[in-house]
Amino acid sequence: MNESSTRNRPSGERASRKHTAIIRAAREQFLRHGFDVGVDRIAAEAGVSKVTVYNHFGSKEGLFAEVIGDALEQALGETARTMGRRLRGDDGIREILTATARGWVQGIAQEEVLALRALIAAEARRFPQLGRAWREQGPERFAEPLAAALRACPELEIPDMDVAIIQFYALVLYPHVVHSTYGDRLPPALAEQLIERGVDMFLEYYRNG
């Protein structure tokens, strides 16, 4: 089945409960058995039929993409909402960047989130759409509001915003992703140093004058 199967996705409270149960079961099964786990196994774990899974998600790839979105919403959703509130408030750019970076690290460094990322990396060649789902639902969801905040900061001069965003990720977030690839985790004190010094380095580099 393909994504067109999701056009008439079941709705209503009962369907919503099944949808949630399927995502929960799929997340557990994907992490336990990898992407090659059968849809029938996921359906059995969720207590629904295989047809119900396809009715809700269209395909196993579609289901996995929603598992990614659900996991990243749990990991980063509140950080995104908090960032929005801070942007509308009186916080300075350093406070906004530091708080957001802390939220990223706490969310992305969760074991299940890192395990999902590793699984996506292993399947990216076969299913590139899974990698796109990770990028869109992960830190890239912060790119637009972050760029707006940086542009609104009069003491900064940023000629290429796309490059600047990547540089910021590289300073405060990517070290955790790289270390997790090798089964390692950065100590909390080191993580905090990377965040605080990374924010300072970033702002100093782009500061006017």
PDB file of C-alpha atoms in Angstrom, residues 1 38-41 43-44 48-55:
ATOM      1  CA  MET A   1       0.000   0.000   0.000  1.00  0.00           C
ATOM      2  CA  GLY A  38       6.833  -7.112  10.205  1.00  0.00           C
ATOM      3  CA  VAL A  39       3.704  -4.973  10.259  1.00  0.00           C
ATOM      4  CA  ASP A  40       1.822  -8.019  11.558  1.00  0.00           C
ATOM      5  CA  ARG A  41       4.042  -8.024  14.654  1.00  0.00           C
ATOM      6  CA  ALA A  43      -0.337  -4.830  14.768  1.00  0.00           C
ATOM      7  CA  ALA A  44      -0.360  -7.679  17.287  1.00  0.00           C
ATOM      8  CA  VAL A  48      -5.263  -4.141  16.124  1.00  0.00           C
ATOM      9  CA  SER A  49      -5.419  -5.780  12.717  1.00  0.00           C
ATOM     10  CA  LYS A  50      -2.770  -5.379  10.035  1.00  0.00           C
ATOM     11  CA  VAL A  51      -5.405  -3.701   7.828  1.00  0.00           C
ATOM     12  CA  THR A  52      -5.994  -1.113  10.574  1.00  0.00           C
ATOM     13  CA  VAL A  53      -2.314  -0.223  10.586  1.00  0.00           C
ATOM     14  CA  TYR A  54      -2.369   0.375   6.836  1.00  0.00           C
ATOM     15  CA  ASN A  55      -5.624   2.312   7.065  1.00  0.00           C
TER      16      ASN A  55
END
